[in-house]
Amino acid sequence: MNLSKKWLSDYVKLNVSDQEFADGMTLSGSKVESFETEGADIKNVIVGRVESLERHPDSDHLWICQINVGGPENIQIVTGAQNLKAGDVVPVAMDNSYVAGGHHIKKGKLRGVESCGMLCSLGELGLTVHDFPYAIEDGIFVLGEDCDRTLGKDIHEAIGLDDVVTEFEITSNRADCLSVIGLAREAAATFGGELEVPVPEVHQTHGDVNSILTVEIKEPSLCYRYAGAVVENVRIKPSPRWLRERLRASGVRPINNIVDITNFVMLEFGQPMHAFDLRYLDGNSVIVRRAENGEKITTLDGVERELNENMLVIADANKPVAVAGVMGGEYSGIMDDTTTIVFESAMFNGVSVRRTAKALGMRTEASSRYEKELDATGCLRSLTRALQLVEMLDAGDIVNGVVDCDYSDKTPVTLPFKPEWVNNFIGIDLSADEQKAILEKIDFKVENGVITAPSFRNDIEHQADISEEIARFYGYNKIPDRELHGVADGRYTDEQMLENKLNSVLIAQGLSEICTYTFISPKEYDKLNLPADSELRNCVKILNPLGEDTSVMRTTAIGSMLGILSRNYNNRNASAALYEISPVYKSNGTEQLPDEPNVIMLGLYGEQYDYFNLKGIVEKVLEAAGIDNYDIDRVTDNPTFHPGRTAVITVNGEQLALLGEIHPKVRDNYEIGTRCYVAEIKFDVLFNNRGAEKVYKPLPKFPATTRDLAFVCEKEIPVMKLEKLISSAIGKNLESIELFDVYEGAQVGLGMKSVAFSLSLRSPERTLTDEDADSAVKKAVKALAEIGVQLRS
């Protein structure tokens, strides 16, 4: 919305600078995007009079002009314009001046004759013939009687090119501010000015409008109100300069007095209007109805448009003449030979207007206002204002009365007046009288403990809306800081911090994050080869599912991961490494909401991946969580996984993770034609058993002692079990233990294996001796011997 400073001053007088105005309006809730002065790039251009013209001696089209600019001597300017004569008053760009577009004008010579400036056309002032209809488009602008023709006068003041235009960003809930009066009301409240909006009146009329025009609304749910008036003996001519200036400053092109009146009223009151040529209204009737399917209309832009029954039209007795709230038909406009017009001021359903405009690919000034739901009580006021302007401009003879079909709801919005609640909600301390004064200056009424919102404020619904009105005029910058209620601090929770850390770890391992649906098909459990009595089949059923494929909440995310791996494989991706942190749903056997623990799902396939890659990634996750006291055991009875390549990780007797290669039958169910590996890690178990944060540890002062040991044991004994026994036997002086060799062969016997460890021993208090090291080794050998594991000779 562009606001003219001159137009604003018609309704409220403000003694503030342009910058103060922009800042104040923004702080009170009417955001200013920018402001600029008209013709700001035009400099040193003044009013002059042509005293004489003579032909250039070396040119048949150039004229040498003597120009009086109010100084002691005339200046000489050479021009090629052919529309000048002695006595014409024109804009003169002096030596070292600038015209529109930033073009610099200097003294020079044209074919040997000195020219001390330039005479300006409309284009060189940034104007068009719409701004001054009597001017010549391709010639010098000769100032008419509607301009200040004082010689030497700055051109900005002389032709009214000195307005300040402020651009506002109006939010969709404040349709009242899409008008000059609406913004004037906001400005008066912001700066303490007095808003003066005269009530429009019409004095001279004749006849009776009801004998000329009939109006019928067939769809009152889509058209709340329709008011019409008639003007006879219309006299089409240009609008006066003051009206053209205001339209230009608002970004609207002046056309003629009748069209300009409708645009002026729309900008002034925010109420779109339209003027119909009565001779094209068959039966002199206006019928507001739904369009018929396939019905066509050619709109004012010359495009034929096909309508349907969801669209509202303005029709006469035989045909549609306008698309309601959007644009008139091609024969509904004002023409040079129009003699009788019908002014329309109506109120349409905003949703209907928006849907119609979108369906037809049309967005107009009218539709952009109607779709925000305007004030139906303003229809008659706007119509009267249009008739008042007709009378002021002598644009026609007004027929007495208006036709008003009104189905609008006039019930005002009321809310209780609660000053204490407002103070507590905002965090301020304003008395009831101060709050009442703020509300009354924006046309709210406060009586007997009840607030009545004005009809143009359809955005007022709740007590919080009242608080917003108080806050923005009290001053957002004056509201003291205070802590938000119910929020201890703004930091991540411990769970969120761990999740962020694991995201970083998994991405560093080369995995890509995915996101899957948490609702699945019950058939997913069959594809996973789960037995009929598996507890994982005890899932939460959705009462109103989108379909059978999304009818239950998953109890395991393995199927979701396999589905994504399958999609990648069947789209010929050679490999995939994926992860997801998301919930599963565990029914608790009651009507209460299910438990929703998060799990970390890992999925791999491709030549570069095997079980040990998966195990290594899981170990990185455990390391990031600070968990090192875990156990790994083989799993052979899980039907989803390969019986010889699956393991379970437990910590403190609780299952932490399940990992391994997917069973070939399950792979086939998911149409994955290669080995794939999946791990499911329980996030809550991981979080509950996480280690302490790492702290700084100084470098050791004493050297380490190393020993290498090889043991012979049964193949079925896990290496980790041996490591734990060694660690427990040696105690605190064991700095690290590392497996460096596993051997199976005839030298160690059938069903046996040789396992070799490298031990690093160190004391933080002293240098360990050989005896200390030997003693530690003996303890380890003895501990393993108790479970039948012998030192390899």
PDB file of C-alpha atoms in Angstrom, residues 519-784:
ATOM      1  CA  PHE A 519       2.818 -46.313  10.327  1.00  0.00           C
ATOM      2  CA  ILE A 520       3.119 -49.513   8.297  1.00  0.00           C
ATOM      3  CA  SER A 521       1.139 -52.455   6.957  1.00  0.00           C
ATOM      4  CA  PRO A 522       0.575 -55.544   9.174  1.00  0.00           C
ATOM      5  CA  LYS A 523       2.027 -57.539   6.265  1.00  0.00           C
ATOM      6  CA  GLU A 524       5.405 -56.020   7.121  1.00  0.00           C
ATOM      7  CA  TYR A 525       5.738 -58.503   9.992  1.00  0.00           C
ATOM      8  CA  ASP A 526       5.196 -61.423   7.597  1.00  0.00           C
ATOM      9  CA  LYS A 527       7.933 -60.102   5.332  1.00  0.00           C
ATOM     10  CA  LEU A 528      10.258 -60.041   8.363  1.00  0.00           C
ATOM     11  CA  ASN A 529       9.484 -63.759   8.994  1.00  0.00           C
ATOM     12  CA  LEU A 530       8.228 -63.035  12.508  1.00  0.00           C
ATOM     13  CA  PRO A 531       6.432 -65.975  14.144  1.00  0.00           C
ATOM     14  CA  ALA A 532       2.720 -65.654  14.807  1.00  0.00           C
ATOM     15  CA  ASP A 533       3.258 -65.330  18.562  1.00  0.00           C
ATOM     16  CA  SER A 534       6.027 -62.718  18.336  1.00  0.00           C
ATOM     17  CA  GLU A 535       5.522 -59.846  20.753  1.00  0.00           C
ATOM     18  CA  LEU A 536       6.496 -57.470  17.916  1.00  0.00           C
ATOM     19  CA  ARG A 537       3.117 -58.231  16.314  1.00  0.00           C
ATOM     20  CA  ASN A 538       1.363 -56.655  19.312  1.00  0.00           C
ATOM     21  CA  CYS A 539       1.063 -53.256  17.661  1.00  0.00           C
ATOM     22  CA  VAL A 540      -1.159 -50.193  17.962  1.00  0.00           C
ATOM     23  CA  LYS A 541      -3.911 -50.102  15.340  1.00  0.00           C
ATOM     24  CA  ILE A 542      -4.992 -46.795  13.825  1.00  0.00           C
ATOM     25  CA  LEU A 543      -8.735 -46.140  14.046  1.00  0.00           C
ATOM     26  CA  ASN A 544      -9.003 -44.142  10.802  1.00  0.00           C
ATOM     27  CA  PRO A 545      -6.056 -45.232   8.642  1.00  0.00           C
ATOM     28  CA  LEU A 546      -5.342 -43.830   5.205  1.00  0.00           C
ATOM     29  CA  GLY A 547      -5.336 -47.409   3.956  1.00  0.00           C
ATOM     30  CA  GLU A 548      -4.345 -50.989   4.822  1.00  0.00           C
ATOM     31  CA  ASP A 549      -0.696 -50.224   4.035  1.00  0.00           C
ATOM     32  CA  THR A 550      -0.611 -47.590   6.793  1.00  0.00           C
ATOM     33  CA  SER A 551      -2.969 -49.094   9.348  1.00  0.00           C
ATOM     34  CA  VAL A 552      -0.685 -49.940  12.311  1.00  0.00           C
ATOM     35  CA  MET A 553       2.158 -48.248  14.178  1.00  0.00           C
ATOM     36  CA  ARG A 554       5.448 -50.093  13.841  1.00  0.00           C
ATOM     37  CA  THR A 555       7.021 -51.939  16.760  1.00  0.00           C
ATOM     38  CA  THR A 556      10.339 -52.308  14.967  1.00  0.00           C
ATOM     39  CA  ALA A 557      11.987 -50.098  12.367  1.00  0.00           C
ATOM     40  CA  ILE A 558      13.849 -52.944  10.611  1.00  0.00           C
ATOM     41  CA  GLY A 559      11.153 -53.256   7.938  1.00  0.00           C
ATOM     42  CA  SER A 560      11.241 -49.503   7.257  1.00  0.00           C
ATOM     43  CA  MET A 561      15.012 -49.622   6.754  1.00  0.00           C
ATOM     44  CA  LEU A 562      14.802 -52.683   4.485  1.00  0.00           C
ATOM     45  CA  GLY A 563      12.167 -50.903   2.405  1.00  0.00           C
ATOM     46  CA  ILE A 564      14.550 -48.008   1.752  1.00  0.00           C
ATOM     47  CA  LEU A 565      17.453 -50.360   1.029  1.00  0.00           C
ATOM     48  CA  SER A 566      15.225 -52.211  -1.433  1.00  0.00           C
ATOM     49  CA  ARG A 567      14.267 -48.991  -3.198  1.00  0.00           C
ATOM     50  CA  ASN A 568      17.924 -48.019  -3.563  1.00  0.00           C
ATOM     51  CA  TYR A 569      18.922 -51.483  -4.789  1.00  0.00           C
ATOM     52  CA  ASN A 570      16.126 -51.637  -7.344  1.00  0.00           C
ATOM     53  CA  ASN A 571      17.032 -48.174  -8.581  1.00  0.00           C
ATOM     54  CA  ARG A 572      20.480 -49.627  -9.372  1.00  0.00           C
ATOM     55  CA  ASN A 573      22.437 -47.878  -6.674  1.00  0.00           C
ATOM     56  CA  ALA A 574      25.584 -49.973  -6.270  1.00  0.00           C
ATOM     57  CA  SER A 575      25.722 -49.430  -2.516  1.00  0.00           C
ATOM     58  CA  ALA A 576      23.947 -47.671   0.316  1.00  0.00           C
ATOM     59  CA  ALA A 577      24.846 -46.742   3.881  1.00  0.00           C
ATOM     60  CA  LEU A 578      21.850 -45.275   5.712  1.00  0.00           C
ATOM     61  CA  TYR A 579      20.703 -44.417   9.221  1.00  0.00           C
ATOM     62  CA  GLU A 580      17.625 -43.092  10.978  1.00  0.00           C
ATOM     63  CA  ILE A 581      16.842 -42.006  14.520  1.00  0.00           C
ATOM     64  CA  SER A 582      13.088 -42.361  14.955  1.00  0.00           C
ATOM     65  CA  PRO A 583      10.422 -43.835  17.240  1.00  0.00           C
ATOM     66  CA  VAL A 584       8.790 -47.219  17.454  1.00  0.00           C
ATOM     67  CA  TYR A 585       5.527 -47.818  19.300  1.00  0.00           C
ATOM     68  CA  LYS A 586       5.099 -50.312  22.114  1.00  0.00           C
ATOM     69  CA  SER A 587       1.560 -51.077  23.211  1.00  0.00           C
ATOM     70  CA  ASN A 588       1.171 -51.189  26.987  1.00  0.00           C
ATOM     71  CA  GLY A 589      -2.015 -53.264  26.848  1.00  0.00           C
ATOM     72  CA  THR A 590      -4.264 -50.397  27.986  1.00  0.00           C
ATOM     73  CA  GLU A 591      -6.157 -47.575  26.336  1.00  0.00           C
ATOM     74  CA  GLN A 592      -3.384 -45.213  27.370  1.00  0.00           C
ATOM     75  CA  LEU A 593      -1.041 -43.808  24.749  1.00  0.00           C
ATOM     76  CA  PRO A 594       1.699 -46.299  23.747  1.00  0.00           C
ATOM     77  CA  ASP A 595       5.331 -45.977  24.738  1.00  0.00           C
ATOM     78  CA  GLU A 596       7.377 -44.315  21.972  1.00  0.00           C
ATOM     79  CA  PRO A 597      11.053 -45.157  22.469  1.00  0.00           C
ATOM     80  CA  ASN A 598      13.495 -43.969  19.837  1.00  0.00           C
ATOM     81  CA  VAL A 599      15.755 -46.420  18.019  1.00  0.00           C
ATOM     82  CA  ILE A 600      18.850 -45.871  15.902  1.00  0.00           C
ATOM     83  CA  MET A 601      18.574 -47.872  12.682  1.00  0.00           C
ATOM     84  CA  LEU A 602      21.598 -48.624  10.520  1.00  0.00           C
ATOM     85  CA  GLY A 603      21.417 -50.234   7.072  1.00  0.00           C
ATOM     86  CA  LEU A 604      24.195 -51.226   4.634  1.00  0.00           C
ATOM     87  CA  TYR A 605      24.635 -53.101   1.370  1.00  0.00           C
ATOM     88  CA  GLY A 606      27.334 -53.133  -1.294  1.00  0.00           C
ATOM     89  CA  GLU A 607      30.638 -54.867  -2.044  1.00  0.00           C
ATOM     90  CA  GLN A 608      32.575 -52.648   0.397  1.00  0.00           C
ATOM     91  CA  TYR A 609      30.331 -53.535   3.346  1.00  0.00           C
ATOM     92  CA  ASP A 610      30.113 -56.676   5.506  1.00  0.00           C
ATOM     93  CA  TYR A 611      29.155 -57.635   9.040  1.00  0.00           C
ATOM     94  CA  PHE A 612      32.397 -56.275  10.477  1.00  0.00           C
ATOM     95  CA  ASN A 613      31.810 -52.819   8.927  1.00  0.00           C
ATOM     96  CA  LEU A 614      28.419 -52.755  10.611  1.00  0.00           C
ATOM     97  CA  LYS A 615      29.903 -53.892  13.923  1.00  0.00           C
ATOM     98  CA  GLY A 616      32.559 -51.187  13.674  1.00  0.00           C
ATOM     99  CA  ILE A 617      29.935 -48.452  13.145  1.00  0.00           C
ATOM    100  CA  VAL A 618      27.940 -49.722  16.138  1.00  0.00           C
ATOM    101  CA  GLU A 619      31.106 -49.653  18.248  1.00  0.00           C
ATOM    102  CA  LYS A 620      31.702 -46.041  17.177  1.00  0.00           C
ATOM    103  CA  VAL A 621      28.193 -45.199  18.400  1.00  0.00           C
ATOM    104  CA  LEU A 622      28.898 -46.880  21.752  1.00  0.00           C
ATOM    105  CA  GLU A 623      32.229 -45.104  22.000  1.00  0.00           C
ATOM    106  CA  ALA A 624      30.554 -41.736  21.349  1.00  0.00           C
ATOM    107  CA  ALA A 625      28.100 -42.494  24.169  1.00  0.00           C
ATOM    108  CA  GLY A 626      30.950 -43.433  26.504  1.00  0.00           C
ATOM    109  CA  ILE A 627      29.868 -47.083  26.868  1.00  0.00           C
ATOM    110  CA  ASP A 628      32.686 -49.649  27.124  1.00  0.00           C
ATOM    111  CA  ASN A 629      31.386 -52.251  29.599  1.00  0.00           C
ATOM    112  CA  TYR A 630      29.156 -54.071  27.123  1.00  0.00           C
ATOM    113  CA  ASP A 631      28.917 -57.740  26.141  1.00  0.00           C
ATOM    114  CA  ILE A 632      28.465 -59.257  22.672  1.00  0.00           C
ATOM    115  CA  ASP A 633      26.786 -62.618  22.200  1.00  0.00           C
ATOM    116  CA  ARG A 634      25.901 -64.646  19.134  1.00  0.00           C
ATOM    117  CA  VAL A 635      22.239 -64.842  18.078  1.00  0.00           C
ATOM    118  CA  THR A 636      20.977 -67.906  16.206  1.00  0.00           C
ATOM    119  CA  ASP A 637      17.209 -67.887  16.781  1.00  0.00           C
ATOM    120  CA  ASN A 638      16.095 -64.578  15.242  1.00  0.00           C
ATOM    121  CA  PRO A 639      14.176 -65.444  12.040  1.00  0.00           C
ATOM    122  CA  THR A 640      14.822 -62.007  10.505  1.00  0.00           C
ATOM    123  CA  PHE A 641      18.620 -62.396  10.625  1.00  0.00           C
ATOM    124  CA  HIS A 642      21.181 -64.890   9.311  1.00  0.00           C
ATOM    125  CA  PRO A 643      21.711 -67.421  12.150  1.00  0.00           C
ATOM    126  CA  GLY A 644      25.526 -67.407  11.844  1.00  0.00           C
ATOM    127  CA  ARG A 645      26.124 -63.705  11.312  1.00  0.00           C
ATOM    128  CA  THR A 646      24.051 -61.981  13.990  1.00  0.00           C
ATOM    129  CA  ALA A 647      24.896 -60.648  17.443  1.00  0.00           C
ATOM    130  CA  VAL A 648      23.256 -58.928  20.343  1.00  0.00           C
ATOM    131  CA  ILE A 649      24.965 -56.304  22.482  1.00  0.00           C
ATOM    132  CA  THR A 650      23.923 -56.040  26.106  1.00  0.00           C
ATOM    133  CA  VAL A 651      24.908 -53.639  28.847  1.00  0.00           C
ATOM    134  CA  ASN A 652      24.222 -54.309  32.528  1.00  0.00           C
ATOM    135  CA  GLY A 653      22.041 -57.265  31.488  1.00  0.00           C
ATOM    136  CA  GLU A 654      19.799 -55.151  29.216  1.00  0.00           C
ATOM    137  CA  GLN A 655      19.674 -55.522  25.439  1.00  0.00           C
ATOM    138  CA  LEU A 656      21.232 -52.478  23.792  1.00  0.00           C
ATOM    139  CA  ALA A 657      21.546 -53.441  20.128  1.00  0.00           C
ATOM    140  CA  LEU A 658      20.760 -56.167  17.614  1.00  0.00           C
ATOM    141  CA  LEU A 659      22.972 -56.329  14.530  1.00  0.00           C
ATOM    142  CA  GLY A 660      23.738 -58.690  11.726  1.00  0.00           C
ATOM    143  CA  GLU A 661      23.150 -59.860   8.179  1.00  0.00           C
ATOM    144  CA  ILE A 662      19.538 -60.137   7.014  1.00  0.00           C
ATOM    145  CA  HIS A 663      18.244 -63.664   6.382  1.00  0.00           C
ATOM    146  CA  PRO A 664      18.206 -64.594   2.648  1.00  0.00           C
ATOM    147  CA  LYS A 665      14.447 -65.298   2.752  1.00  0.00           C
ATOM    148  CA  VAL A 666      13.756 -61.884   4.232  1.00  0.00           C
ATOM    149  CA  ARG A 667      16.012 -60.322   1.591  1.00  0.00           C
ATOM    150  CA  ASP A 668      13.933 -62.038  -1.078  1.00  0.00           C
ATOM    151  CA  ASN A 669      10.729 -60.719   0.507  1.00  0.00           C
ATOM    152  CA  TYR A 670      12.082 -57.194   0.078  1.00  0.00           C
ATOM    153  CA  GLU A 671      13.505 -57.904  -3.394  1.00  0.00           C
ATOM    154  CA  ILE A 672      17.072 -57.171  -2.368  1.00  0.00           C
ATOM    155  CA  GLY A 673      19.409 -59.239  -4.505  1.00  0.00           C
ATOM    156  CA  THR A 674      22.574 -58.857  -2.436  1.00  0.00           C
ATOM    157  CA  ARG A 675      23.697 -59.264   1.155  1.00  0.00           C
ATOM    158  CA  CYS A 676      22.551 -56.470   3.428  1.00  0.00           C
ATOM    159  CA  TYR A 677      23.266 -55.655   7.046  1.00  0.00           C
ATOM    160  CA  VAL A 678      21.045 -53.968   9.621  1.00  0.00           C
ATOM    161  CA  ALA A 679      21.474 -52.829  13.223  1.00  0.00           C
ATOM    162  CA  GLU A 680      18.789 -51.609  15.636  1.00  0.00           C
ATOM    163  CA  ILE A 681      20.093 -49.708  18.675  1.00  0.00           C
ATOM    164  CA  LYS A 682      17.778 -48.763  21.549  1.00  0.00           C
ATOM    165  CA  PHE A 683      18.302 -45.062  22.176  1.00  0.00           C
ATOM    166  CA  ASP A 684      16.852 -45.044  25.692  1.00  0.00           C
ATOM    167  CA  VAL A 685      19.170 -47.875  26.831  1.00  0.00           C
ATOM    168  CA  LEU A 686      22.078 -46.081  25.204  1.00  0.00           C
ATOM    169  CA  PHE A 687      21.179 -42.839  26.981  1.00  0.00           C
ATOM    170  CA  ASN A 688      20.615 -44.443  30.401  1.00  0.00           C
ATOM    171  CA  ASN A 689      23.991 -46.191  30.283  1.00  0.00           C
ATOM    172  CA  ARG A 690      26.017 -43.378  28.729  1.00  0.00           C
ATOM    173  CA  GLY A 691      29.396 -42.621  30.243  1.00  0.00           C
ATOM    174  CA  ALA A 692      30.500 -39.444  31.899  1.00  0.00           C
ATOM    175  CA  GLU A 693      31.768 -36.558  29.832  1.00  0.00           C
ATOM    176  CA  LYS A 694      35.420 -36.865  28.875  1.00  0.00           C
ATOM    177  CA  VAL A 695      37.784 -34.794  30.993  1.00  0.00           C
ATOM    178  CA  TYR A 696      41.372 -33.766  30.576  1.00  0.00           C
ATOM    179  CA  LYS A 697      43.946 -36.359  31.647  1.00  0.00           C
ATOM    180  CA  PRO A 698      47.628 -35.378  31.904  1.00  0.00           C
ATOM    181  CA  LEU A 699      50.268 -37.248  29.976  1.00  0.00           C
ATOM    182  CA  PRO A 700      51.730 -40.197  31.933  1.00  0.00           C
ATOM    183  CA  LYS A 701      54.906 -39.540  33.927  1.00  0.00           C
ATOM    184  CA  PHE A 702      56.129 -43.140  33.926  1.00  0.00           C
ATOM    185  CA  PRO A 703      56.856 -45.526  31.057  1.00  0.00           C
ATOM    186  CA  ALA A 704      54.651 -48.429  30.019  1.00  0.00           C
ATOM    187  CA  THR A 705      55.560 -52.098  30.003  1.00  0.00           C
ATOM    188  CA  THR A 706      54.169 -54.378  27.262  1.00  0.00           C
ATOM    189  CA  ARG A 707      53.521 -58.077  27.127  1.00  0.00           C
ATOM    190  CA  ASP A 708      52.149 -60.291  24.342  1.00  0.00           C
ATOM    191  CA  LEU A 709      50.095 -63.345  25.312  1.00  0.00           C
ATOM    192  CA  ALA A 710      48.556 -66.094  23.166  1.00  0.00           C
ATOM    193  CA  PHE A 711      45.888 -68.451  24.466  1.00  0.00           C
ATOM    194  CA  VAL A 712      44.258 -71.578  23.099  1.00  0.00           C
ATOM    195  CA  CYS A 713      40.517 -71.917  23.637  1.00  0.00           C
ATOM    196  CA  GLU A 714      37.380 -73.378  22.127  1.00  0.00           C
ATOM    197  CA  LYS A 715      36.188 -71.659  18.964  1.00  0.00           C
ATOM    198  CA  GLU A 716      32.814 -70.840  20.513  1.00  0.00           C
ATOM    199  CA  ILE A 717      34.246 -68.667  23.306  1.00  0.00           C
ATOM    200  CA  PRO A 718      33.900 -64.943  22.414  1.00  0.00           C
ATOM    201  CA  VAL A 719      37.113 -62.921  22.361  1.00  0.00           C
ATOM    202  CA  MET A 720      35.451 -60.189  24.407  1.00  0.00           C
ATOM    203  CA  LYS A 721      34.901 -62.628  27.251  1.00  0.00           C
ATOM    204  CA  LEU A 722      38.638 -63.302  27.338  1.00  0.00           C
ATOM    205  CA  GLU A 723      39.391 -59.580  27.290  1.00  0.00           C
ATOM    206  CA  LYS A 724      37.081 -58.915  30.224  1.00  0.00           C
ATOM    207  CA  LEU A 725      38.632 -61.709  32.313  1.00  0.00           C
ATOM    208  CA  ILE A 726      42.147 -60.425  31.612  1.00  0.00           C
ATOM    209  CA  SER A 727      41.137 -56.831  32.459  1.00  0.00           C
ATOM    210  CA  SER A 728      39.461 -57.896  35.680  1.00  0.00           C
ATOM    211  CA  ALA A 729      42.433 -60.039  36.774  1.00  0.00           C
ATOM    212  CA  ILE A 730      45.146 -57.436  36.170  1.00  0.00           C
ATOM    213  CA  GLY A 731      43.210 -54.462  37.509  1.00  0.00           C
ATOM    214  CA  LYS A 732      44.045 -50.772  37.348  1.00  0.00           C
ATOM    215  CA  ASN A 733      47.588 -51.166  36.025  1.00  0.00           C
ATOM    216  CA  LEU A 734      46.282 -52.503  32.693  1.00  0.00           C
ATOM    217  CA  GLU A 735      46.330 -49.457  30.425  1.00  0.00           C
ATOM    218  CA  SER A 736      45.087 -51.195  27.265  1.00  0.00           C
ATOM    219  CA  ILE A 737      44.461 -54.604  25.743  1.00  0.00           C
ATOM    220  CA  GLU A 738      44.400 -55.201  21.985  1.00  0.00           C
ATOM    221  CA  LEU A 739      43.640 -58.326  19.979  1.00  0.00           C
ATOM    222  CA  PHE A 740      46.231 -58.726  17.215  1.00  0.00           C
ATOM    223  CA  ASP A 741      45.848 -62.321  15.989  1.00  0.00           C
ATOM    224  CA  VAL A 742      43.340 -65.179  15.715  1.00  0.00           C
ATOM    225  CA  TYR A 743      44.551 -68.508  14.318  1.00  0.00           C
ATOM    226  CA  GLU A 744      42.729 -71.753  13.576  1.00  0.00           C
ATOM    227  CA  GLY A 745      44.506 -74.824  12.272  1.00  0.00           C
ATOM    228  CA  ALA A 746      46.003 -78.260  12.906  1.00  0.00           C
ATOM    229  CA  GLN A 747      48.630 -76.879  15.268  1.00  0.00           C
ATOM    230  CA  VAL A 748      46.005 -75.865  17.851  1.00  0.00           C
ATOM    231  CA  GLY A 749      43.636 -78.775  17.361  1.00  0.00           C
ATOM    232  CA  LEU A 750      40.193 -79.372  15.884  1.00  0.00           C
ATOM    233  CA  GLY A 751      37.484 -77.035  17.211  1.00  0.00           C
ATOM    234  CA  MET A 752      40.087 -74.803  18.870  1.00  0.00           C
ATOM    235  CA  LYS A 753      41.563 -71.376  18.099  1.00  0.00           C
ATOM    236  CA  SER A 754      44.577 -69.360  19.136  1.00  0.00           C
ATOM    237  CA  VAL A 755      43.907 -65.807  20.339  1.00  0.00           C
ATOM    238  CA  ALA A 756      46.802 -63.347  20.835  1.00  0.00           C
ATOM    239  CA  PHE A 757      46.619 -60.113  22.848  1.00  0.00           C
ATOM    240  CA  SER A 758      49.008 -57.216  23.301  1.00  0.00           C
ATOM    241  CA  LEU A 759      48.930 -55.810  26.849  1.00  0.00           C
ATOM    242  CA  SER A 760      50.147 -52.375  27.895  1.00  0.00           C
ATOM    243  CA  LEU A 761      50.807 -51.964  31.641  1.00  0.00           C
ATOM    244  CA  ARG A 762      51.433 -48.654  33.370  1.00  0.00           C
ATOM    245  CA  SER A 763      51.181 -47.222  36.878  1.00  0.00           C
ATOM    246  CA  PRO A 764      50.425 -43.528  37.481  1.00  0.00           C
ATOM    247  CA  GLU A 765      52.604 -43.642  40.645  1.00  0.00           C
ATOM    248  CA  ARG A 766      55.847 -45.378  39.681  1.00  0.00           C
ATOM    249  CA  THR A 767      57.752 -47.295  37.045  1.00  0.00           C
ATOM    250  CA  LEU A 768      56.617 -50.897  36.881  1.00  0.00           C
ATOM    251  CA  THR A 769      59.302 -53.555  37.258  1.00  0.00           C
ATOM    252  CA  ASP A 770      59.606 -56.860  35.396  1.00  0.00           C
ATOM    253  CA  GLU A 771      58.368 -58.562  38.515  1.00  0.00           C
ATOM    254  CA  ASP A 772      55.229 -56.380  38.469  1.00  0.00           C
ATOM    255  CA  ALA A 773      54.604 -57.261  34.841  1.00  0.00           C
ATOM    256  CA  ASP A 774      55.209 -60.955  35.356  1.00  0.00           C
ATOM    257  CA  SER A 775      52.860 -60.965  38.333  1.00  0.00           C
ATOM    258  CA  ALA A 776      50.133 -59.334  36.251  1.00  0.00           C
ATOM    259  CA  VAL A 777      50.577 -61.925  33.488  1.00  0.00           C
ATOM    260  CA  LYS A 778      50.315 -64.772  36.000  1.00  0.00           C
ATOM    261  CA  LYS A 779      47.002 -63.351  37.277  1.00  0.00           C
ATOM    262  CA  ALA A 780      45.626 -63.211  33.744  1.00  0.00           C
ATOM    263  CA  VAL A 781      46.753 -66.768  32.932  1.00  0.00           C
ATOM    264  CA  LYS A 782      45.226 -68.056  36.145  1.00  0.00           C
ATOM    265  CA  ALA A 783      41.876 -66.317  35.488  1.00  0.00           C
ATOM    266  CA  LEU A 784      41.605 -67.829  32.024  1.00  0.00           C
TER     267      LEU A 784
END
